[in-house]
Short mmCIF file of C-alpha atoms in Angstrom, two decimals:
data_model
loop_
_atom_site.label_atom_id
_atom_site.label_comp_id
_atom_site.label_asym_id
_atom_site.label_seq_id
_atom_site.Cartn_x
_atom_site.Cartn_y
_atom_site.Cartn_z
CA MET A 6 -29.45 -37.30 -27.87
CA ILE A 7 -26.73 -39.93 -28.16
CA ASN A 8 -24.88 -37.77 -30.70
CA GLU A 9 -24.95 -34.79 -28.32
CA LEU A 10 -23.57 -36.93 -25.49
CA LEU A 11 -20.85 -38.40 -27.68
CA LEU A 12 -19.83 -34.94 -28.88
CA GLN A 13 -19.75 -33.59 -25.31
CA PHE A 14 -17.54 -36.50 -24.29
CA ALA A 15 -15.27 -35.87 -27.31
CA GLU A 16 -15.04 -32.15 -26.48
CA TRP A 17 -14.08 -33.00 -22.91
CA LEU A 18 -11.38 -35.37 -24.17
CA TYR A 19 -10.16 -32.76 -26.64
CA ALA A 20 -9.66 -30.26 -23.82
CA THR A 21 -7.38 -32.55 -21.83
CA SER A 22 -3.67 -31.80 -21.96
CA GLY A 23 -2.76 -35.33 -23.12
CA SER A 24 -4.98 -35.05 -26.17
CA ARG A 25 -3.47 -31.67 -27.12
CA ALA A 26 0.05 -32.95 -26.53
CA ILE A 27 -0.35 -35.89 -28.92
CA GLU A 28 -2.05 -33.97 -31.71
CA GLU A 29 0.40 -31.09 -31.54
CA SER A 30 3.48 -33.30 -31.57
CA PHE A 31 4.44 -34.07 -35.17
CA TYR A 32 6.57 -37.11 -34.31
CA LEU A 33 4.41 -38.51 -31.50
CA TYR A 34 1.18 -38.39 -33.50
CA ASN A 35 2.74 -39.67 -36.71
CA TRP A 36 4.60 -42.50 -35.01
CA ILE A 37 1.43 -43.61 -33.23
CA GLU A 38 -0.36 -43.53 -36.58
CA ALA A 39 2.48 -45.33 -38.35
CA THR A 40 2.53 -48.02 -35.64
CA HIS A 41 -1.24 -48.42 -35.99
CA VAL A 42 -0.91 -48.87 -39.76
CA LEU A 43 2.23 -51.05 -39.76
CA THR A 44 0.77 -53.46 -37.20
CA ILE A 45 -1.66 -54.46 -39.95
CA MET A 46 1.16 -56.76 -41.05
CA LEU A 47 1.15 -58.62 -37.75
CA CYS A 48 -2.52 -58.59 -36.78
CA LEU A 49 -4.25 -58.89 -40.15
CA GLY A 50 -1.31 -60.75 -41.68
CA MET A 51 -1.85 -63.64 -39.26
CA LEU A 52 -5.64 -63.41 -39.53
CA VAL A 53 -5.43 -63.64 -43.32
CA PHE A 54 -3.41 -66.86 -43.11
CA ILE A 55 -5.86 -68.42 -40.65
CA ASP A 56 -8.79 -67.55 -42.93
CA LEU A 57 -6.98 -68.65 -46.09
CA ARG A 58 -6.22 -72.00 -44.44
CA MET A 59 -9.92 -72.48 -43.67
CA LEU A 60 -10.74 -71.71 -47.30
CA GLY A 61 -8.14 -74.25 -48.46
CA LEU A 62 -5.98 -71.54 -50.04
CA ALA A 63 -2.91 -71.69 -47.79
CA MET A 64 -1.06 -74.58 -46.12
CA PRO A 65 -3.79 -77.14 -46.94
CA GLY A 66 -1.53 -79.98 -45.76
CA VAL A 67 -1.22 -78.63 -42.21
CA SER A 68 -3.91 -79.09 -39.54
CA ALA A 69 -6.29 -76.13 -39.72
CA VAL A 70 -6.66 -76.11 -35.95
CA LYS A 71 -2.90 -76.01 -35.50
CA ILE A 72 -2.58 -73.02 -37.86
CA SER A 73 -5.41 -71.25 -36.08
CA GLU A 74 -4.00 -71.88 -32.60
CA ARG A 75 -0.38 -71.05 -33.48
CA LEU A 76 -1.17 -67.82 -35.30
CA ASN A 77 -3.76 -66.68 -32.80
CA ILE A 78 -1.19 -65.41 -30.27
CA PRO A 79 0.81 -63.13 -32.64
CA MET A 80 -2.50 -61.97 -34.13
CA MET A 81 -3.80 -60.98 -30.68
CA ILE A 82 -0.52 -59.23 -29.83
CA GLY A 83 -0.94 -57.27 -33.06
CA PHE A 84 -4.57 -56.55 -32.22
CA ALA A 85 -3.61 -55.25 -28.76
CA ILE A 86 -1.07 -52.86 -30.33
CA MET A 87 -3.62 -51.70 -32.92
CA PHE A 88 -6.26 -51.25 -30.22
CA ILE A 89 -4.01 -49.16 -27.96
CA THR A 90 -2.65 -47.02 -30.82
CA GLY A 91 -6.20 -46.69 -32.17
CA LEU A 92 -7.42 -45.39 -28.79
CA LEU A 93 -4.54 -42.89 -28.73
CA LEU A 94 -5.38 -41.70 -32.26
CA PHE A 95 -8.98 -41.20 -31.22
CA TYR A 96 -7.82 -39.41 -28.06
CA ALA A 97 -5.70 -37.02 -30.15
CA LYS A 98 -8.57 -36.04 -32.47
CA PRO A 99 -11.78 -36.93 -30.63
CA THR A 100 -14.14 -34.26 -31.97
CA TYR A 101 -13.18 -34.82 -35.61
CA THR A 102 -13.25 -38.60 -35.30
CA ILE A 103 -16.53 -38.93 -33.41
CA GLN A 104 -18.27 -37.12 -36.29
CA SER A 105 -16.64 -39.19 -39.01
CA ILE A 106 -19.10 -41.47 -40.76
CA TRP A 107 -16.18 -43.72 -41.70
CA PHE A 108 -15.09 -44.08 -38.08
CA ARG A 109 -18.64 -45.02 -37.14
CA ILE A 110 -18.91 -47.61 -39.91
CA LYS A 111 -15.50 -48.95 -38.89
CA MET A 112 -16.68 -49.43 -35.29
CA VAL A 113 -19.78 -51.31 -36.48
CA LEU A 114 -17.65 -53.51 -38.74
CA LEU A 115 -15.27 -54.21 -35.83
CA VAL A 116 -18.15 -55.35 -33.63
CA VAL A 117 -19.52 -57.59 -36.40
CA ALA A 118 -16.00 -58.97 -37.04
CA PHE A 119 -15.66 -59.71 -33.32
CA VAL A 120 -18.98 -61.58 -33.19
CA ASN A 121 -17.99 -63.46 -36.35
CA ALA A 122 -14.63 -64.42 -34.78
CA VAL A 123 -16.29 -65.68 -31.58
CA LEU A 124 -18.77 -67.75 -33.61
CA PHE A 125 -15.95 -69.08 -35.76
CA HIS A 126 -13.90 -70.25 -32.76
CA LYS A 127 -16.91 -71.84 -31.10
CA ARG A 128 -17.86 -73.71 -34.26
CA MET A 129 -14.28 -74.73 -34.96
CA LYS A 130 -13.72 -76.14 -31.49
CA ALA A 131 -16.99 -78.04 -31.61
CA SER A 132 -16.20 -79.94 -34.79
CA ALA A 133 -12.45 -79.66 -35.43
CA SER A 134 -11.48 -83.29 -34.80
CA THR A 135 -13.56 -84.46 -37.76
CA TRP A 136 -12.04 -82.24 -40.48
CA GLU A 137 -8.89 -80.47 -39.28
CA TYR A 138 -6.63 -82.38 -41.71
CA GLU A 139 -8.87 -81.80 -44.70
CA ALA A 140 -7.77 -79.15 -47.21
CA LYS A 141 -10.88 -77.06 -46.62
CA ALA A 142 -12.92 -76.42 -43.50
CA PRO A 143 -16.66 -77.31 -43.54
CA ARG A 144 -18.91 -74.91 -45.42
CA HIS A 145 -20.23 -72.97 -42.41
CA LEU A 146 -16.67 -72.26 -41.24
CA ARG A 147 -15.60 -71.26 -44.73
CA ILE A 148 -18.44 -68.73 -44.70
CA ASN A 149 -17.11 -67.40 -41.36
CA ALA A 150 -13.60 -67.18 -42.84
CA ALA A 151 -14.76 -65.39 -46.01
CA LEU A 152 -16.86 -63.02 -43.91
CA SER A 153 -13.87 -62.35 -41.70
CA LEU A 154 -11.74 -61.39 -44.73
CA GLY A 155 -14.49 -59.14 -46.08
CA LEU A 156 -15.18 -57.47 -42.74
CA TRP A 157 -11.51 -56.76 -42.07
CA ALA A 158 -11.06 -55.40 -45.59
CA GLY A 159 -13.94 -53.08 -44.71
CA VAL A 160 -12.27 -52.12 -41.43
CA VAL A 161 -9.04 -51.28 -43.29
CA MET A 162 -10.86 -49.25 -45.93
CA THR A 163 -13.09 -47.28 -43.56
CA GLY A 164 -10.08 -46.75 -41.29
CA ARG A 165 -8.17 -45.21 -44.17
CA LEU A 166 -11.15 -43.08 -45.16
CA ILE A 167 -11.38 -41.44 -41.71
CA ALA A 168 -8.71 -39.06 -43.02
CA TYR A 169 -11.17 -37.76 -45.63
CA ASP A 170 -13.82 -35.25 -44.63
CA TRP A 171 -16.12 -35.66 -47.66
CA PHE A 172 -19.11 -36.27 -45.38
CA HIS A 173 -18.15 -34.18 -42.38
CA CYS A 174 -20.67 -32.07 -40.49
CA TYR A 175 -19.45 -28.77 -41.94
CA ARG A 176 -20.49 -30.02 -45.40
CA GLU A 177 -24.01 -29.96 -46.84
CA LEU A 178 -25.35 -33.39 -45.94
CA PRO A 179 -28.76 -35.05 -46.23
CA ALA A 180 -30.42 -35.25 -42.78
CA TRP A 181 -30.03 -39.02 -42.45
CA LEU A 182 -26.31 -38.85 -43.28
CA GLY A 183 -25.81 -35.97 -40.85
CA ALA A 184 -27.48 -37.98 -38.09
CA ALA A 185 -25.45 -41.09 -38.97
CA ALA A 186 -22.23 -39.07 -38.88
CA GLY A 187 -23.18 -37.66 -35.48
CA CYS A 188 -23.80 -34.07 -36.49
CA VAL A 189 -25.67 -31.98 -33.92
CA ALA A 190 -27.47 -28.68 -34.39
CA ASP A 191 -25.50 -25.62 -33.22
CA MET B 17 19.29 -39.82 -66.32
CA GLU B 18 16.76 -37.05 -65.83
CA LEU B 19 13.58 -38.54 -64.35
CA LEU B 20 11.48 -35.43 -63.87
CA PRO B 21 9.92 -35.52 -67.40
CA PHE B 22 8.77 -39.09 -66.71
CA PHE B 23 7.09 -38.01 -63.47
CA GLU B 24 5.48 -35.05 -65.26
CA TRP B 25 4.19 -37.39 -67.94
CA ALA B 26 2.90 -39.89 -65.31
CA GLU B 27 0.73 -37.21 -63.76
CA THR B 28 -0.87 -36.37 -67.11
CA SER B 29 -1.34 -40.06 -68.04
CA PHE B 30 -4.74 -41.75 -67.81
CA LEU B 31 -3.87 -43.33 -64.45
CA GLY B 32 -2.65 -40.02 -63.09
CA TYR B 33 -5.77 -38.27 -64.34
CA ILE B 34 -8.12 -40.79 -62.67
CA GLY B 35 -6.32 -40.66 -59.33
CA LYS B 36 -6.08 -36.87 -59.38
CA THR B 37 -9.68 -36.23 -60.44
CA TYR B 38 -11.57 -38.83 -58.44
CA GLY B 39 -10.56 -38.69 -54.78
CA GLY B 40 -12.86 -41.61 -53.94
CA VAL B 41 -11.18 -43.90 -56.46
CA TYR B 42 -7.74 -42.84 -55.20
CA ALA B 43 -8.68 -43.55 -51.57
CA THR B 44 -10.46 -46.87 -52.15
CA PHE B 45 -8.79 -48.58 -55.12
CA GLY B 46 -5.47 -46.90 -54.38
CA GLN B 47 -4.85 -46.43 -50.69
CA SER B 48 -7.24 -49.02 -49.23
CA ILE B 49 -6.24 -51.90 -51.51
CA HIS B 50 -2.59 -50.89 -50.98
CA LEU B 51 -3.14 -51.35 -47.23
CA MET B 52 -5.02 -54.65 -47.64
CA SER B 53 -2.14 -55.90 -49.80
CA LEU B 54 0.26 -54.73 -47.08
CA ALA B 55 -1.59 -56.98 -44.64
CA VAL B 56 -1.09 -60.01 -46.91
CA LEU B 57 2.48 -59.13 -47.89
CA GLY B 58 3.52 -58.32 -44.33
CA GLY B 59 1.70 -61.41 -43.06
CA SER B 60 3.52 -63.68 -45.49
CA VAL B 61 6.88 -62.13 -44.57
CA LEU B 62 6.22 -62.41 -40.83
CA VAL B 63 4.79 -65.94 -40.95
CA THR B 64 7.95 -67.13 -42.68
CA ASP B 65 10.44 -65.09 -40.68
CA LEU B 66 8.90 -65.76 -37.27
CA ARG B 67 8.87 -69.46 -38.16
CA LEU B 68 12.55 -69.34 -39.15
CA LEU B 69 13.30 -67.61 -35.85
CA GLY B 70 11.45 -70.37 -33.99
CA VAL B 71 8.86 -67.99 -32.56
CA ILE B 72 5.70 -69.45 -34.13
CA MET B 73 4.53 -72.78 -35.58
CA LYS B 74 7.58 -74.69 -34.37
CA ASP B 75 5.68 -77.93 -35.01
CA VAL B 76 5.10 -77.15 -38.70
CA PRO B 77 8.02 -77.75 -41.12
CA SER B 78 9.57 -74.37 -42.02
CA GLU B 79 9.80 -75.46 -45.69
CA VAL B 80 5.99 -75.78 -45.84
CA VAL B 81 5.47 -72.40 -44.19
CA ALA B 82 8.01 -70.65 -46.46
CA ASN B 83 6.65 -72.18 -49.68
CA GLU B 84 3.01 -71.45 -48.90
CA ALA B 85 3.70 -67.93 -47.65
CA HIS B 86 5.76 -67.12 -50.75
CA LYS B 87 2.76 -67.83 -53.02
CA TRP B 88 0.78 -65.16 -51.21
CA PHE B 89 3.76 -62.84 -51.05
CA ARG B 90 3.89 -62.80 -54.87
CA ILE B 91 0.15 -62.13 -55.18
CA ALA B 92 0.31 -59.33 -52.60
CA LEU B 93 3.37 -57.85 -54.28
CA VAL B 94 1.51 -57.58 -57.62
CA PHE B 95 -1.40 -55.77 -55.95
CA ILE B 96 0.80 -53.52 -53.84
CA LEU B 97 2.89 -52.51 -56.88
CA ALA B 98 -0.18 -51.91 -59.05
CA THR B 99 -1.93 -49.76 -56.45
CA GLY B 100 1.36 -48.04 -55.58
CA ILE B 101 1.94 -47.06 -59.22
CA PHE B 102 -1.65 -45.79 -59.43
CA MET B 103 -1.24 -43.65 -56.31
CA ALA B 104 2.18 -42.32 -57.28
CA ALA B 105 0.93 -41.38 -60.78
CA ALA B 106 -1.74 -39.10 -59.31
CA VAL B 107 0.82 -37.09 -57.31
CA ALA B 108 3.90 -37.87 -59.38
CA GLN B 109 5.54 -34.46 -59.33
CA ARG B 110 5.14 -34.17 -55.58
CA MET B 111 6.64 -37.65 -55.25
CA TYR B 112 9.63 -36.64 -57.34
CA TYR B 113 10.55 -34.00 -54.76
CA ASN B 114 9.70 -36.17 -51.72
CA ASP B 115 12.76 -37.70 -49.99
CA PHE B 116 10.71 -40.43 -48.34
CA PHE B 117 9.34 -41.55 -51.70
CA TRP B 118 12.89 -42.20 -52.88
CA ALA B 119 13.78 -43.82 -49.56
CA LYS B 120 10.83 -46.14 -50.00
CA MET B 121 11.68 -46.94 -53.61
CA SER B 122 15.23 -47.78 -52.55
CA ALA B 123 14.02 -49.97 -49.69
CA LEU B 124 11.49 -51.66 -51.98
CA LEU B 125 14.15 -52.40 -54.59
CA VAL B 126 16.38 -53.90 -51.89
CA GLY B 127 13.40 -55.92 -50.61
CA ILE B 128 12.52 -57.35 -54.00
CA ILE B 129 16.15 -58.23 -54.81
CA PHE B 130 16.56 -59.72 -51.33
CA VAL B 131 13.48 -61.94 -51.72
CA PHE B 132 14.03 -63.17 -55.27
CA ALA B 133 17.85 -63.33 -55.33
CA ILE B 134 18.66 -64.42 -51.78
CA LYS B 135 15.79 -65.48 -49.53
CA ARG B 136 13.68 -67.51 -51.93
CA PRO B 137 16.53 -69.42 -53.63
CA MET B 138 17.91 -70.23 -50.18
CA LEU B 139 14.61 -71.38 -48.67
CA LYS B 140 13.56 -73.47 -51.68
CA GLY B 141 15.61 -76.46 -50.54
CA ASN B 142 15.81 -78.42 -47.34
CA HIS B 143 16.24 -76.04 -44.42
CA ALA B 144 18.12 -78.66 -42.40
CA ASP B 145 21.00 -78.25 -44.89
CA ILE B 146 21.36 -74.56 -43.99
CA GLN B 147 23.22 -73.32 -40.93
CA PRO B 148 20.61 -72.32 -38.30
CA TRP B 149 22.34 -68.96 -37.67
CA LEU B 150 22.11 -68.17 -41.37
CA LEU B 151 18.36 -68.90 -41.44
CA LYS B 152 17.89 -66.61 -38.46
CA LEU B 153 20.04 -63.89 -40.02
CA VAL B 154 17.94 -64.00 -43.20
CA ALA B 155 14.74 -63.78 -41.12
CA VAL B 156 15.95 -60.76 -39.13
CA ALA B 157 17.22 -59.03 -42.29
CA SER B 158 13.90 -59.72 -44.02
CA ILE B 159 11.84 -58.23 -41.15
CA MET B 160 14.07 -55.16 -41.04
CA ILE B 161 13.94 -54.59 -44.80
CA TRP B 162 10.16 -54.91 -45.10
CA PHE B 163 9.61 -52.83 -41.97
CA SER B 164 11.70 -50.12 -43.63
CA VAL B 165 9.66 -50.36 -46.84
CA ALA B 166 6.37 -50.00 -44.95
CA ALA B 167 7.59 -47.29 -42.54
CA THR B 168 9.15 -45.10 -45.23
CA GLY B 169 6.00 -45.64 -47.28
CA ARG B 170 3.78 -44.41 -44.46
CA TRP B 171 6.09 -41.48 -43.87
CA ILE B 172 5.59 -40.25 -47.47
CA GLY B 173 2.19 -39.03 -46.35
CA PHE B 174 3.63 -37.16 -43.37
CA SER B 175 6.37 -35.32 -45.24
#
């Protein structure tokens, strides 16, 4: 049921003139995609340094809270750019993307990464004054930081794999995989 | 020097064979790790350059930021080169005839020379001894060079 609704929504999006215009424009589509990919350097680049600082692997002599607060703004600017360009990429190829198992896994990983980030900030703010000048953050925050790195690596990988149609609906797929990818009966 | 035979050989090499035969290995160990390394490499470049430009972390000494970021730049560079060689080997002959591949290689060469011959030697010492305009010029040049490397790299896939 949910897969049918999602596909109907994607088909409606696909039929809009904006969607057709982006996909059919070589430069527009590719520059949106290139911007999405290149912004990894800003968004994930900053995130990596925040997480590495928590793990004691980068700038251990600088307050961990300071690093986190200072890098948070450029990271969020990068995230906003990635989010907008990501929406546009989805808008350009909605029917293909909605039935990509990689896109679906990526969305799940993004939600988990978001929850992890919220938890991390809450925990950091609650206890920062006691450890911020230590080389490593407390264990529970280091787990958050390591999880963050792993989840975002997963987001990058599944994002890249969206381009591959190995498990697309027009292939022979086991029923569970077809359902997970959003395939619907003709 | 004629390079085509080298590219033909690369495609038949073990690395080329693996990348060509196993699409999953190419996409995960090649492309995905290349992108993860780009995040670290680009992050280390931007952390340093934005600090030199006075945009971020103004209350952290720029020497500390530059030194720490450079450690991760080197690690990311090793991974990005290794995965880049792996990917290029699998499609070596196509790369030989791709203008953006050569544009990227040129930009990458400039980037590596810029970092190890100019930027790093300059930033190793006390930054207060360097003219502020020169620090900012190096930061802007660095961002432009590495943006070019990444953008031409992405455009290989589009051309």
